[in-house]
PDB file of C-alpha atoms in Angstrom:
ATOM      1  CA  UNK A  81       0.000   0.000   0.000  1.00 56.00           C
ATOM      2  CA  UNK A  82       2.777   2.408   0.905  1.00 61.00           C
ATOM      3  CA  UNK A  83       4.413   2.004  -2.517  1.00 59.00           C
ATOM      4  CA  UNK A  84       1.130   2.786  -4.274  1.00 59.00           C
ATOM      5  CA  UNK A  85       0.275   5.795  -2.138  1.00 62.00           C
ATOM      6  CA  UNK A  86       3.577   7.535  -2.906  1.00 64.00           C
ATOM      7  CA  UNK A  87       3.068   7.681  -6.653  1.00 68.00           C
ATOM      8  CA  UNK A  88       0.543   8.654  -9.285  1.00 77.00           C
ATOM      9  CA  UNK A  89      -0.847   5.135  -9.512  1.00 79.00           C
ATOM     10  CA  UNK A  90      -2.798   5.420  -6.277  1.00 82.00           C
ATOM     11  CA  UNK A  91      -4.510   8.573  -7.522  1.00 85.00           C
ATOM     12  CA  UNK A  92      -5.265   6.845 -10.827  1.00 85.00           C
ATOM     13  CA  UNK A  93      -6.950   3.952  -9.018  1.00 87.00           C
ATOM     14  CA  UNK A  94      -9.035   6.430  -7.012  1.00 89.00           C
ATOM     15  CA  UNK A  95     -10.091   8.057 -10.304  1.00 87.00           C
ATOM     16  CA  UNK A  96     -10.956   4.663 -11.817  1.00 87.00           C
ATOM     17  CA  UNK A  97     -13.670   4.216  -9.220  1.00 90.00           C
ATOM     18  CA  UNK A  98     -14.693   7.807  -8.569  1.00 93.00           C
ATOM     19  CA  UNK A  99     -15.543   8.894 -12.111  1.00 88.00           C
ATOM     20  CA  UNK A 100     -18.188   6.206 -12.760  1.00 88.00           C
ATOM     21  CA  UNK A 101     -19.435   6.644  -9.195  1.00 90.00           C
ATOM     22  CA  UNK A 102     -20.048  10.361  -9.757  1.00 90.00           C
ATOM     23  CA  UNK A 103     -21.990   9.597 -12.936  1.00 86.00           C
ATOM     24  CA  UNK A 104     -24.451   7.282 -11.206  1.00 86.00           C
ATOM     25  CA  UNK A 105     -24.612   9.105  -7.861  1.00 90.00           C
ATOM     26  CA  UNK A 106     -28.198   9.808  -6.906  1.00 90.00           C
ATOM     27  CA  UNK A 107     -29.624   7.529  -9.580  1.00 87.00           C
ATOM     28  CA  UNK A 108     -31.785   4.517  -8.884  1.00 88.00           C
ATOM     29  CA  UNK A 109     -29.736   1.678 -10.395  1.00 85.00           C
ATOM     30  CA  UNK A 110     -31.091  -1.862 -10.261  1.00 86.00           C
ATOM     31  CA  UNK A 111     -28.450  -4.080  -8.619  1.00 83.00           C
ATOM     32  CA  UNK A 112     -29.566  -6.927 -10.880  1.00 89.00           C
ATOM     33  CA  UNK A 113     -28.954  -4.885 -14.022  1.00 86.00           C
ATOM     34  CA  UNK A 114     -27.418  -7.012 -16.760  1.00 91.00           C
ATOM     35  CA  UNK A 115     -25.060  -5.697 -19.396  1.00 91.00           C
ATOM     36  CA  UNK A 116     -26.088  -6.386 -22.983  1.00 93.00           C
ATOM     37  CA  UNK A 117     -22.877  -6.616 -24.970  1.00 95.00           C
ATOM     38  CA  UNK A 118     -24.757  -6.455 -28.270  1.00 94.00           C
ATOM     39  CA  UNK A 119     -25.728  -2.892 -27.346  1.00 91.00           C
ATOM     40  CA  UNK A 120     -22.088  -1.774 -27.380  1.00 93.00           C
ATOM     41  CA  UNK A 121     -21.406   0.638 -30.215  1.00 92.00           C
ATOM     42  CA  UNK A 122     -17.704   1.280 -29.636  1.00 94.00           C
ATOM     43  CA  UNK A 123     -14.660  -0.959 -29.251  1.00 97.00           C
ATOM     44  CA  UNK A 124     -13.828   0.944 -26.071  1.00 97.00           C
ATOM     45  CA  UNK A 125     -17.056  -0.263 -24.467  1.00 95.00           C
ATOM     46  CA  UNK A 126     -16.180  -3.886 -25.144  1.00 97.00           C
ATOM     47  CA  UNK A 127     -12.574  -3.404 -24.017  1.00 98.00           C
ATOM     48  CA  UNK A 128     -13.677  -1.825 -20.740  1.00 97.00           C
ATOM     49  CA  UNK A 129     -16.265  -4.544 -20.145  1.00 97.00           C
ATOM     50  CA  UNK A 130     -13.746  -7.325 -20.819  1.00 98.00           C
ATOM     51  CA  UNK A 131     -11.249  -5.729 -18.449  1.00 97.00           C
ATOM     52  CA  UNK A 132     -13.923  -5.271 -15.799  1.00 95.00           C
ATOM     53  CA  UNK A 133     -14.817  -8.968 -16.040  1.00 96.00           C
ATOM     54  CA  UNK A 134     -11.158  -9.929 -15.586  1.00 96.00           C
ATOM     55  CA  UNK A 135     -10.739  -7.600 -12.608  1.00 96.00           C
ATOM     56  CA  UNK A 136     -14.004  -8.784 -11.039  1.00 94.00           C
ATOM     57  CA  UNK A 137     -12.534 -12.278 -10.676  1.00 95.00           C
ATOM     58  CA  UNK A 138      -9.704 -10.851  -8.557  1.00 94.00           C
ATOM     59  CA  UNK A 139     -11.599  -8.304  -6.442  1.00 93.00           C
ATOM     60  CA  UNK A 140     -14.037  -9.573  -3.843  1.00 91.00           C
ATOM     61  CA  UNK A 141     -15.059  -8.947  -0.260  1.00 93.00           C
ATOM     62  CA  UNK A 142     -12.071  -9.509   1.974  1.00 94.00           C
ATOM     63  CA  UNK A 143      -9.422  -9.135  -0.738  1.00 93.00           C
ATOM     64  CA  UNK A 144      -6.215  -7.554   0.560  1.00 92.00           C
ATOM     65  CA  UNK A 145      -5.443  -3.970  -0.423  1.00 88.00           C
ATOM     66  CA  UNK A 146      -2.423  -4.812  -2.566  1.00 87.00           C
ATOM     67  CA  UNK A 147      -4.399  -7.307  -4.655  1.00 92.00           C
ATOM     68  CA  UNK A 148      -7.212  -4.782  -4.980  1.00 91.00           C
ATOM     69  CA  UNK A 149      -4.863  -2.034  -6.142  1.00 90.00           C
ATOM     70  CA  UNK A 150      -2.963  -4.269  -8.572  1.00 90.00           C
ATOM     71  CA  UNK A 151      -6.183  -5.554 -10.119  1.00 93.00           C
ATOM     72  CA  UNK A 152      -7.632  -2.049 -10.312  1.00 93.00           C
ATOM     73  CA  UNK A 153      -4.608  -0.789 -12.251  1.00 92.00           C
ATOM     74  CA  UNK A 154      -5.842  -2.865 -15.184  1.00 95.00           C
ATOM     75  CA  UNK A 155      -8.885  -0.596 -15.467  1.00 95.00           C
ATOM     76  CA  UNK A 156      -6.985   2.671 -15.897  1.00 93.00           C
ATOM     77  CA  UNK A 157      -6.316   2.636 -19.635  1.00 95.00           C
ATOM     78  CA  UNK A 158      -9.603   1.034 -20.739  1.00 96.00           C
ATOM     79  CA  UNK A 159     -11.520   3.552 -18.623  1.00 94.00           C
ATOM     80  CA  UNK A 160      -9.548   6.497 -19.998  1.00 93.00           C
ATOM     81  CA  UNK A 161     -10.105   5.230 -23.551  1.00 95.00           C
ATOM     82  CA  UNK A 162     -13.809   4.771 -22.834  1.00 94.00           C
ATOM     83  CA  UNK A 163     -14.348   8.297 -21.540  1.00 91.00           C
ATOM     84  CA  UNK A 164     -12.250   9.726 -24.359  1.00 92.00           C
ATOM     85  CA  UNK A 165     -14.273   7.997 -27.097  1.00 91.00           C
ATOM     86  CA  UNK A 166     -17.778   7.299 -25.800  1.00 88.00           C
ATOM     87  CA  UNK A 167     -20.452   9.867 -24.992  1.00 81.00           C
ATOM     88  CA  UNK A 168     -21.753   8.901 -21.592  1.00 74.00           C
ATOM     89  CA  UNK A 169     -25.325   9.486 -20.455  1.00 61.00           C
ATOM     90  CA  UNK A 170     -26.729   9.922 -23.923  1.00 57.00           C
ATOM     91  CA  UNK A 171     -30.197   8.713 -24.666  1.00 60.00           C
ATOM     92  CA  UNK A 172     -30.589   6.590 -27.749  1.00 60.00           C
ATOM     93  CA  UNK A 173     -34.070   6.540 -29.180  1.00 51.00           C
ATOM     94  CA  UNK A 174     -34.980   3.179 -30.670  1.00 52.00           C
ATOM     95  CA  UNK A 175     -37.075   3.154 -33.799  1.00 46.00           C
TER      96      UNK A 175
END
């Protein structure tokens, strides 16, 4: 933990979780919500989802902080790419 907290990586991990959290703050999100991969319109969406799935196998209740931080580092680039390329919170009207 000490090694992470001294550098930029710790701040990056904080950002990985805080940015999506701010987007959904105050919204009623169903905990049983399922992701529909066929709805993805951008490669960055799929890349982020795939990385999330990989990280989710490593992060669980009771995981030690070093494992959590190491696993979370994997999300940095896919999340940055996602927010750089995908318009978040847009409403798509189906025809």
